[in-house]
Amino acid sequence: MMAAPQAKMTANQEYLAGLHLPDGATWATAARGAALDRLRAMGLPERRDEYWKFTRPDTLTQAEAPRAALFDNGDEAEIFGGVERLRIVFVDGVFDAEASDDLTLEGVRIERLAEAGQSDIHWAKDTYGVLEERGQTPVARPLAALNTALATDGVLIHVMGAVSKPINLIYVHKSETSDAILHNLIKLDSGTEVTVLENGPAAARFNKVMEVEVGDNATFHHVRTQGRDHERRAATHIFARLGAESAFKSFTMTANGVMTRNECVIELTGDDAIAHVAGAAMGDGDYHQDDTVFITHDAERCESRQVFKKVLRNGATGVFQGKILVKAGAQKTDGYQISQSLLLDGDSQFLAKPELEIYADDVACSHGSTSGAIDEDALYYLRARGVPKSIATDLLTLAFLAEAVEEIEDEGLREEINSRLEGWLVRRRG
Amino acid sequence: MLEIKNLHVDLEEEEKTILKGVNLTVEAGKVHAIMGPNGSGKSTLSYVLSGRDGYRVTEGSATLEGVDILAMEPEERAAAGLFLAFQYPVEIPGVGNMTFLRTAMNAQRKARGEDEISAADFLKLVRAKAKTLKIDADMLKRPVNVGFSGGEKKRNEILQMAMLEPKMCILDETDSGLDVDAMKLVSEGVNALRDAGRGFLVITHYQRLLDHIKPDVVHIMSDGRIIKTGGPELALEVEKNGYADILSEVA
């Protein structure tokens, strides 16, 4: 048989070949170049990739972002509005100085990547793209490499001391065709603590990476919501590395959105560290939401928790891929993972792939995944006490989500999230 | 108060008739007891009256103060004043006992066109009622019935009854799973609610509950029908001789 002529490039290969780094040489240029090389070597995610078995990557990888209609939130107050915080606003991925607060805050240095990038020397030089690169093995995450290569803005947060209030990144969506890329880098020095809030749909299509280096004894709190826009698409990655006795606590609420892939990659590299990742997802109709989590235990006596709850109706799809990898030597690991869906009708589906891979012999790891409907006995009990069916159903739905929401430590933030979840349900009452 | 006429009920899922013509009238201010062997239809009667799914009424009627309740949703029956104390109270993880009670109370008030109870008034009321039933603050805060002992669950039922102040109370084997002390506590809770405007239907296997909650009328149920009705002495007769005598006497 004759050798086949050189195969025609696929659309993805063509797209990758045509990419070029942002103009101008800065401290970030080398990291960006390396990321682009990584990306070209691994290629963009394809439908046949095992890691994308449940989520079609095409609308996230195609050259042009699919159009996304803007969503009117009505008279709903801005989330976290009741929280004293420092606001940093991006509109369709572009920094909005007018709408943002002054970036000066005691105990922390906050800069925009776009501005920091102009200097030759910067603390972020040794950090930018490092955790993303580490997160590329054993599983490739091409969209994150693409982000490191192409992002020209985002925030760099270096926490050095006591910080008086949360830092709130607000992502506004104003253009139906926007294709935004932001790269945030957060470094917590030893013994420090910070809360980062994120909210908003961001753009028609949003590619976001957040790298978080948590120093020894430091604590990172993260609460995120992804807006209420139905047509927006998002591929987000969190890469975190945890030092000894540090803590990383992240919660995400995803209501609506035609395509969301949230990946979270955490390495526990210092002894006695704690990582909690939780999510509450609520989808109605044309909704696809994917939580993909990879937690590596590489130190002793660390604890990790994954708590993901999804409420799905009218044909919505929820995906969970969660892995706990316990390396040899990571003794006394305490790993917990639960993913559950509440299917409010027969059309919706939940696809879950929980995984454990353990190379240490003295560990406690558990995982569970369930799909179910509203508990009929509980519903009858509530109704028999006079609670109308619609309210009883909402009460049971919020109760189902509670285990995830309770992962948020701050009571005010927890209340804020609960009220949004309730609002979502109330708007859908029959 | 509660009037049941010639009530026939089938199971929805299978061809099986459970109630075969129940006739029963509970007057305001009275306590009626229903006793009967296992499988006689006692619990089915309570479920059908409260509106549980899975049953089909094929004949007859049930009215509360003259209003047909069988056509109502369960929550409408509750708002109309019907209360069922469950034999097996349901555990609801994630819903706090207080939240549950307040939601139920305000939903009923709203359905009746009344004002909602304020948070402060509710708290005062629930604390006072809980105290008499020896329900502590921790039990009020915990998720509904989760991790409660059998006795705690039944006391929680009576607390709900005391808070909601229904017109017609049905107690389905409230004595099951209770030790002597718990039975006394629960009975005192029920007796405190007895008044001229309220009717009670107490379903039980055993006479001993009726030592504490003294009935005005006792019915014996068998094979889906009330086969004998009498005074409190009828319960004593059952306790002494079992159901066999009564069953054979009627047959």
XYZ file of C-alpha atoms in Angstrom:
681
model
C 0.000 0.000 0.000
C 1.211 3.457 -0.778
C 1.936 5.843 2.017
C -0.932 8.235 2.475
C -0.214 11.774 1.404
C 0.338 14.209 4.240
C -3.013 14.560 5.999
C -4.809 17.841 5.638
C -4.630 19.953 8.780
C -7.751 19.858 10.907
C -9.478 23.102 11.768
C -7.985 22.892 15.251
C -4.443 22.383 13.951
C -4.863 25.244 11.553
C -6.097 27.454 14.358
C -3.143 26.545 16.586
C -0.644 27.137 13.790
C -2.062 30.615 13.304
C -1.808 31.681 16.942
C 0.823 34.189 17.948
C 1.909 35.608 21.272
C 0.833 39.049 22.473
C 3.040 41.852 21.129
C 5.978 43.249 23.066
C 8.672 41.487 25.096
C 8.113 41.352 28.868
C 8.981 39.095 31.785
C 5.982 36.989 30.782
C 7.100 36.379 27.216
C 9.116 33.256 27.992
C 6.268 31.687 29.975
C 3.802 32.529 27.226
C 6.046 31.052 24.574
C 6.477 27.858 26.563
C 2.719 27.627 27.041
C 2.116 28.038 23.316
C 4.613 25.249 22.614
C 2.828 23.071 25.183
C -0.495 23.810 23.601
C 0.721 22.982 20.099
C 2.241 19.741 21.339
C -0.918 18.548 23.048
C -3.427 19.985 20.603
C -6.854 21.330 21.451
C -9.340 19.007 23.152
C -11.259 16.827 20.732
C -14.503 15.041 21.189
C -12.776 11.666 21.166
C -10.562 12.620 24.140
C -11.419 10.551 27.198
C -11.300 13.654 29.389
C -13.945 15.292 27.200
C -16.191 12.278 26.943
C -19.157 13.989 28.597
C -18.623 17.549 27.386
C -18.306 18.583 23.757
C -15.305 20.904 23.463
C -16.039 22.284 19.982
C -17.754 25.532 20.991
C -14.933 26.194 23.443
C -12.175 25.535 20.923
C -13.556 26.898 17.659
C -11.770 30.018 16.413
C -14.709 32.326 16.856
C -16.863 32.513 19.959
C -20.497 31.608 19.319
C -22.797 34.579 19.777
C -24.383 34.854 23.226
C -27.419 37.034 23.867
C -27.127 39.381 26.835
C -29.230 38.588 29.838
C -31.249 41.116 31.777
C -30.941 40.463 35.499
C -33.936 42.704 36.090
C -33.896 44.588 39.349
C -31.806 41.968 41.127
C -29.199 43.629 43.313
C -25.539 42.988 42.548
C -24.328 39.885 44.328
C -21.981 40.469 47.302
C -23.435 43.999 47.362
C -23.837 43.742 51.119
C -20.192 42.787 51.603
C -17.517 45.415 52.256
C -15.073 44.558 49.460
C -12.575 45.840 46.906
C -14.150 45.735 43.454
C -12.196 45.055 40.273
C -14.353 45.124 37.160
C -13.713 43.611 33.752
C -16.228 44.173 30.955
C -16.033 41.476 28.289
C -12.522 40.784 29.560
C -11.422 44.435 29.410
C -10.508 46.228 32.622
C -12.954 48.984 33.563
C -11.040 51.524 35.631
C -14.091 53.713 36.064
C -16.158 50.971 37.668
C -13.289 49.550 39.717
C -12.036 50.626 43.110
C -8.519 51.869 43.626
C -6.336 48.757 43.755
C -4.569 49.830 46.922
C -5.246 47.678 49.948
C -3.254 47.135 53.118
C -1.382 43.844 53.322
C -1.683 42.990 49.655
C -0.273 44.118 46.343
C -2.799 44.057 43.541
C -1.795 44.743 39.961
C -3.230 44.158 36.560
C -1.355 41.701 34.400
C -1.540 44.238 31.546
C 0.382 46.802 33.586
C 2.736 44.531 35.494
C 3.708 43.022 32.186
C 5.429 46.204 31.134
C 8.234 45.862 33.645
C 11.214 43.566 33.125
C 11.404 42.213 36.638
C 8.407 41.058 38.603
C 7.649 38.529 41.349
C 5.154 36.883 39.046
C 7.881 35.947 36.586
C 8.725 32.820 38.558
C 5.097 31.943 39.110
C 3.102 32.805 36.006
C 2.100 29.619 34.216
C 4.048 27.415 36.624
C 1.079 25.790 38.349
C -0.775 25.563 35.056
C 2.175 23.682 33.594
C 2.361 21.368 36.604
C -1.355 20.690 36.156
C -0.806 19.416 32.603
C 0.279 16.013 33.857
C -0.999 13.398 34.052
C -3.943 14.892 32.151
C -3.618 17.553 29.454
C -5.606 20.755 29.887
C -4.990 22.538 26.588
C -7.414 25.409 27.166
C -5.409 26.416 30.226
C -2.157 26.443 28.246
C -3.914 28.532 25.614
C -4.888 30.949 28.361
C -1.331 31.268 29.709
C -0.057 31.902 26.188
C -2.626 34.459 25.121
C -3.937 36.224 28.224
C -2.959 39.875 28.318
C -4.911 40.868 31.386
C -6.144 39.604 34.725
C -4.954 40.387 38.229
C -1.804 39.568 40.135
C -2.432 39.433 43.852
C 0.415 39.064 46.299
C -0.800 38.680 49.861
C 1.872 39.704 52.364
C -0.035 40.551 55.520
C -3.470 40.988 57.061
C -6.072 41.979 54.475
C -9.112 43.838 55.758
C -11.663 42.900 53.118
C -12.373 40.484 50.280
C -11.157 41.213 46.771
C -14.055 40.953 44.339
C -13.422 40.300 40.653
C -16.532 41.254 38.714
C -16.931 40.013 35.173
C -19.520 41.929 33.171
C -20.888 40.697 29.853
C -21.904 43.491 27.457
C -21.077 42.278 23.956
C -22.822 39.382 22.241
C -19.648 38.327 20.464
C -16.982 38.894 23.115
C -14.280 36.268 23.563
C -12.446 37.010 26.796
C -9.277 35.549 28.252
C -8.133 36.461 31.749
C -5.322 35.026 33.809
C -5.269 35.651 37.552
C -2.303 34.845 39.728
C -2.553 34.801 43.483
C 0.289 34.246 45.905
C -0.227 33.998 49.639
C 2.868 34.406 51.772
C 3.227 32.237 54.883
C 0.568 32.753 57.497
C -1.577 35.126 55.448
C -5.272 34.885 54.618
C -7.393 36.342 51.864
C -10.868 35.994 50.398
C -11.363 36.309 46.657
C -14.880 36.669 45.309
C -15.698 36.323 41.637
C -18.983 36.905 39.910
C -20.510 37.487 36.551
C -20.873 35.834 33.149
C -17.770 37.671 31.788
C -18.301 37.373 28.044
C -19.996 35.425 25.269
C -17.095 33.026 25.755
C -14.738 33.163 28.685
C -11.449 31.372 29.204
C -10.111 31.976 32.666
C -7.205 30.590 34.628
C -6.551 31.261 38.273
C -3.264 30.083 39.737
C -3.075 30.100 43.512
C 0.117 29.517 45.437
C -0.860 29.035 49.083
C 2.128 29.407 51.421
C 2.637 27.519 54.664
C -0.070 28.243 57.243
C -1.885 30.492 54.778
C -5.622 30.322 54.067
C -7.328 31.051 50.789
C -11.110 31.499 50.585
C -12.814 31.616 47.238
C -16.508 32.109 46.453
C -17.576 32.394 42.863
C -20.804 32.772 40.905
C -20.971 32.692 37.137
C -23.875 34.988 36.398
C -27.318 34.132 35.059
C -26.763 34.473 31.325
C -28.172 31.468 29.499
C -26.117 31.566 26.326
C -22.644 32.335 27.642
C -19.860 29.748 27.539
C -17.000 29.363 29.953
C -13.930 27.202 30.379
C -12.245 27.950 33.679
C -9.301 26.445 35.481
C -8.092 26.780 39.013
C -4.581 25.536 39.742
C -3.577 25.550 43.380
C -0.554 24.358 45.298
C -0.772 24.112 49.060
C 2.044 24.459 51.578
C 2.193 22.905 55.035
C -0.814 23.499 57.301
C -2.388 25.723 54.699
C -6.027 25.741 53.625
C -7.754 26.252 50.299
C -11.538 26.578 50.278
C -13.372 27.196 47.062
C -17.095 27.285 46.302
C -18.728 27.878 42.933
C -22.360 28.494 42.068
C -23.272 27.947 38.440
C -26.820 28.935 37.566
C -27.706 28.770 33.871
C -25.171 28.835 31.042
C -25.292 26.772 27.882
C -21.704 25.568 28.371
C -19.560 25.592 31.485
C -16.456 23.568 32.144
C -14.881 24.315 35.522
C -11.647 22.481 36.187
C -9.942 22.552 39.527
C -6.481 21.086 39.977
C -5.028 21.020 43.447
C -1.703 19.746 44.743
C -1.291 19.214 48.452
C 2.469 19.457 48.778
C 2.896 20.450 52.443
C 1.940 18.236 55.384
C -1.378 18.855 57.201
C -2.886 20.968 54.452
C -6.627 21.161 53.753
C -8.380 21.547 50.407
C -12.138 21.899 50.122
C -13.787 22.336 46.731
C -17.546 22.621 46.442
C -20.096 23.499 43.827
C -23.824 24.105 43.534
C -25.085 23.987 39.966
C -28.621 24.727 38.810
C -29.649 24.188 35.248
C -32.889 24.566 33.366
C -33.243 23.480 29.758
C -30.294 24.182 27.474
C -27.648 23.837 30.165
C -24.428 21.938 30.270
C -22.267 22.226 33.353
C -19.118 20.211 33.978
C -17.041 20.112 37.148
C -13.728 18.397 36.608
C -11.580 18.116 39.705
C -8.155 16.584 40.222
C -6.680 16.551 43.698
C -3.184 15.207 44.309
C -2.091 14.283 47.811
C 1.684 14.493 47.943
C 2.243 15.076 51.672
C 1.220 13.513 54.953
C -1.972 14.038 56.951
C -3.688 16.235 54.390
C -7.450 16.456 54.037
C -9.392 17.015 50.856
C -13.139 17.344 50.337
C -15.070 17.571 47.091
C -18.779 18.314 47.461
C -20.701 18.855 44.237
C -24.470 19.147 43.948
C -26.452 19.725 40.803
C -30.135 20.520 40.336
C -31.228 19.755 36.804
C -34.544 20.249 35.004
C -36.028 20.401 31.513
C -33.298 18.382 29.870
C -30.302 20.037 31.557
C -27.026 18.115 31.758
C -24.599 17.976 34.658
C -21.158 16.380 34.568
C -18.753 15.528 37.335
C -15.280 14.090 36.881
C -13.457 13.980 40.157
C -10.235 12.300 41.038
C -8.254 11.858 44.202
C -4.660 10.795 43.570
C -2.751 9.746 46.662
C 0.954 9.468 45.966
C 3.240 7.008 47.711
C 4.228 8.502 51.020
C 1.098 10.608 51.422
C 0.178 8.666 54.539
C -2.810 9.506 56.745
C -4.541 11.142 53.805
C -8.201 11.889 54.451
C -9.998 12.200 51.132
C -13.727 12.657 50.651
C -15.659 13.109 47.471
C -19.393 13.302 46.878
C -21.249 14.250 43.732
C -25.012 14.195 43.616
C -27.697 15.333 41.273
C -31.326 16.106 41.863
C -33.204 15.431 38.643
C -36.449 17.376 38.670
C -37.752 15.543 35.604
C -36.993 12.563 33.420
C -35.325 14.546 30.630
C -32.314 15.763 32.581
C -29.128 13.806 33.011
C -26.152 13.579 35.290
C -22.918 11.980 34.132
C -20.356 11.212 36.793
C -16.926 9.688 36.831
C -15.504 9.483 40.338
C -11.972 8.126 40.599
C -9.547 7.147 43.317
C -5.929 6.277 42.679
C -3.996 5.414 45.802
C -0.342 4.493 46.267
C -0.070 4.906 50.036
C -1.221 2.198 52.435
C -2.485 4.195 55.397
C -5.208 6.429 54.023
C -8.962 6.991 54.385
C -10.655 7.879 51.130
C -14.335 7.693 50.308
C -16.374 8.675 47.341
C -20.003 8.501 46.335
C -22.177 9.615 43.482
C -25.956 9.529 43.237
C -28.797 10.724 41.061
C -32.267 11.053 42.429
C -35.616 12.763 42.362
C -37.353 14.734 45.111
C -38.085 12.468 48.084
C -41.820 11.794 47.823
C -42.188 10.960 51.519
C -40.563 14.222 52.569
C -42.714 16.121 50.079
C -45.905 14.551 51.435
C -44.840 15.257 55.009
C -44.260 18.933 54.255
C -47.539 19.212 52.377
C -49.425 17.472 55.151
C -48.227 20.312 57.386
C -49.663 22.886 55.006
C -46.633 23.765 52.891
C -47.756 24.107 49.237
C -46.137 21.683 46.812
C -44.068 24.323 44.986
C -42.632 25.752 48.201
C -42.040 22.282 49.624
C -40.165 21.284 46.468
C -37.978 24.392 46.713
C -37.305 23.746 50.386
C -36.187 20.193 49.616
C -34.085 21.415 46.694
C -32.272 23.948 48.876
C -31.818 21.219 51.466
C -30.220 19.063 48.792
C -27.779 21.853 47.919
C -27.052 22.693 51.543
C -24.092 20.347 51.977
C -22.230 22.191 49.214
C -23.227 25.681 50.368
C -22.180 24.877 53.931
C -18.615 24.588 52.688
C -18.573 28.412 52.609
C -17.213 29.433 55.984
C -18.371 33.029 56.101
C -21.994 33.240 57.181
C -22.736 36.439 55.253
C -21.434 34.966 52.008
C -23.328 31.740 52.658
C -26.558 33.687 53.122
C -25.884 35.630 49.953
C -25.484 32.403 47.970
C -28.556 30.845 49.573
C -30.693 33.816 48.671
C -29.526 33.569 45.033
C -30.281 29.858 44.922
C -33.704 30.494 46.391
C -34.333 33.302 43.911
C -33.504 30.968 41.051
C -36.045 28.454 42.334
C -38.734 31.000 43.128
C -38.549 32.389 39.564
C -39.305 28.903 38.310
C -42.251 28.171 40.558
C -45.246 26.850 38.714
C -66.394 18.021 62.688
C -65.176 15.046 60.653
C -67.755 13.032 58.821
C -66.836 9.897 56.871
C -69.575 8.185 54.894
C -69.409 4.802 53.207
C -65.750 5.322 52.291
C -64.325 2.770 49.859
C -60.635 2.934 48.958
C -58.450 0.892 46.600
C -54.702 0.837 46.289
C -53.732 2.703 43.132
C -50.925 0.343 42.113
C -52.721 -2.953 42.528
C -56.249 -4.251 42.463
C -56.783 -4.330 46.151
C -59.588 -2.823 48.198
C -58.505 -1.641 51.644
C -61.474 0.323 52.963
C -64.853 -1.254 52.316
C -67.388 1.266 53.512
C -66.181 3.190 56.552
C -68.762 5.252 58.398
C -67.536 7.489 61.186
C -68.395 10.865 62.670
C -66.122 12.674 65.096
C -67.818 15.567 66.874
C -66.007 18.719 68.003
C -64.738 18.318 71.549
C -64.686 14.515 71.396
C -61.932 11.948 71.294
C -62.632 8.908 69.162
C -60.324 5.931 69.145
C -59.967 3.337 66.413
C -58.550 -0.026 67.372
C -58.148 -3.083 65.254
C -55.841 -5.883 64.219
C -52.962 -5.401 61.788
C -54.059 -4.871 58.205
C -57.557 -3.754 59.102
C -57.118 -0.432 57.268
C -56.528 1.968 60.176
C -53.407 3.630 58.780
C -54.867 3.681 55.265
C -57.768 5.678 56.647
C -55.377 8.253 58.089
C -53.399 8.491 54.849
C -56.495 8.849 52.687
C -57.839 11.587 54.943
C -54.558 13.511 54.845
C -54.160 13.157 51.078
C -51.253 10.793 50.522
C -50.696 9.573 46.944
C -51.284 5.956 46.043
C -54.924 5.536 47.003
C -58.109 5.703 44.964
C -61.420 6.588 46.528
C -64.049 4.558 44.683
C -67.084 5.445 46.731
C -68.226 7.534 49.661
C -67.173 10.859 51.128
C -65.211 12.592 53.864
C -65.981 16.112 54.998
C -64.424 18.470 57.510
C -66.992 20.910 58.873
C -69.159 20.072 55.900
C -66.449 20.671 53.295
C -65.344 17.811 51.035
C -61.680 17.199 51.845
C -61.065 14.340 49.436
C -60.930 16.774 46.513
C -58.318 18.926 48.240
C -54.514 18.872 48.006
C -52.784 17.737 51.207
C -51.690 21.314 51.991
C -55.270 22.562 51.573
C -56.524 19.954 54.020
C -53.888 21.094 56.511
C -54.896 24.731 56.084
C -58.532 23.690 56.550
C -57.549 22.351 59.961
C -56.724 18.676 59.489
C -53.593 17.333 61.134
C -52.097 13.861 60.953
C -49.515 12.884 63.538
C -47.470 10.359 61.578
C -46.759 6.836 62.724
C -43.347 7.209 61.083
C -42.370 10.902 61.016
C -40.168 11.603 58.007
C -36.542 12.696 58.330
C -35.680 15.724 56.185
C -31.929 16.401 56.093
C -30.997 19.995 55.308
C -34.269 21.539 56.520
C -34.088 22.957 60.034
C -36.911 22.042 62.393
C -37.652 25.698 63.142
C -37.594 26.716 59.477
C -39.954 23.864 58.728
C -42.381 24.802 61.489
C -42.407 28.481 60.639
C -42.825 27.801 56.904
C -45.740 25.460 57.641
C -47.371 27.860 60.037
C -47.128 30.847 57.717
C -48.233 28.827 54.692
C -51.387 27.798 56.563
C -52.023 31.332 57.729
C -51.555 32.676 54.238
C -53.942 30.072 52.811
C -56.555 31.178 55.335
C -56.017 34.851 54.510
C -54.381 35.581 57.877
C -51.222 37.596 58.589
C -47.919 35.763 58.917
C -46.508 35.335 62.395
C -43.520 37.566 63.134
C -40.134 35.976 63.776
C -40.160 37.200 67.382
C -43.673 35.964 68.140
C -42.918 32.633 66.527
C -39.770 32.177 68.576
C -41.575 32.978 71.797
C -44.388 30.590 70.993
C -42.226 27.694 69.877
C -39.975 27.983 72.911
C -42.916 27.893 75.294
C -44.572 24.915 73.607
C -41.289 23.046 73.222
C -40.564 23.425 76.902
C -43.725 21.623 77.990
C -42.846 18.752 75.653
C -39.258 18.701 76.936
C -37.902 19.525 73.496
C -34.609 21.372 73.918
C -33.130 24.153 71.796
C -30.809 21.730 70.054
C -33.719 19.604 68.800
C -35.385 22.708 67.427
C -32.269 23.650 65.509
C -31.505 20.249 64.071
C -32.823 19.127 60.676
C -36.383 17.805 60.857
C -36.394 14.457 62.696
C -32.822 13.656 61.628
C -31.114 11.631 64.310
C -34.144 11.911 66.588
C -35.014 8.912 68.756
C -38.450 7.330 68.360
C -39.712 9.289 71.349
C -38.237 12.553 70.113
C -39.908 12.128 66.745
C -43.321 11.632 68.350
C -42.829 14.587 70.667
C -41.879 16.635 67.626
C -45.179 15.625 66.000
C -47.090 16.831 69.027
C -45.103 20.082 69.019
C -46.190 20.660 65.423
C -49.773 19.931 66.415
C -49.550 22.384 69.313
C -48.107 25.090 67.077
C -50.501 24.616 64.170
C -53.608 24.319 66.384
C -55.635 22.193 63.980
C -59.369 21.588 64.346
C -59.188 17.886 63.693
C -56.244 15.796 64.895
C -55.592 12.281 63.683
C -52.973 10.379 65.660
C -51.690 7.317 63.820
C -50.192 4.855 66.312
C -48.531 7.651 68.187
C -47.775 5.166 70.968
C -45.640 2.884 68.796
C -41.995 2.985 69.762
C -42.615 4.926 72.968
C -41.481 3.953 76.437
C -43.712 4.645 79.437
C -42.259 8.075 80.200
C -42.393 9.230 76.590
C -45.971 7.986 76.293
C -46.912 10.049 79.322
C -45.243 13.150 77.928
C -46.897 12.760 74.535
C -50.302 12.095 76.096
C -50.020 15.170 78.278
C -49.236 17.155 75.153
C -52.343 15.803 73.454
C -54.548 16.294 76.496
C -53.439 19.915 76.757
C -54.913 20.446 73.306
C -58.284 18.933 74.089
C -60.982 21.533 73.934
C -64.576 21.994 72.912
C -63.710 23.110 69.392
C -61.328 20.308 68.499
C -61.891 16.711 67.462
C -59.474 13.796 67.859
C -59.183 10.477 66.112
C -56.688 8.252 67.895
C -55.552 5.168 66.016
C -53.881 2.548 68.167
C -53.253 -1.142 68.612
C -53.190 -1.034 72.351
C -55.386 0.056 75.141
C -52.502 1.503 77.167
C -52.418 4.799 75.213
C -56.104 5.179 76.003
C -55.288 5.077 79.731
C -53.581 8.399 79.165
C -55.748 9.872 76.420
C -59.213 8.975 77.561
C -61.543 8.429 74.598
C -65.239 9.254 74.465
C -65.935 6.680 71.779
C -64.066 3.540 70.743
C -64.413 1.894 67.324
C -63.165 -1.496 66.303
C -62.013 -1.759 62.720
C -61.599 -4.981 60.814
C -61.182 -5.758 57.138
C -61.837 -2.187 56.041
C -64.940 -1.544 58.094
C -65.918 -0.297 61.543
C -67.455 -3.413 63.003
C -68.247 -2.271 66.496
C -68.589 1.017 68.334
C -68.845 1.565 72.058
C -67.548 3.505 75.041
C -64.142 3.311 76.717
C -65.066 -0.117 78.090
C -64.732 -1.548 74.582
C -61.003 -0.840 74.658
C -60.705 -2.664 77.982
C -62.546 -5.625 76.518
C -60.037 -5.787 73.644
C -57.158 -5.564 76.079
C -58.575 -8.458 78.070
C -59.838 -10.816 75.397
C -58.120 -9.714 72.190
C -59.962 -9.098 68.935
C -61.059 -12.704 68.374
C -64.234 -12.500 70.458
C -65.424 -9.316 68.826
C -64.613 -10.602 65.353
C -66.502 -13.840 65.855
C -69.402 -12.061 67.518
C -69.804 -9.784 64.491
C -69.288 -12.593 61.985
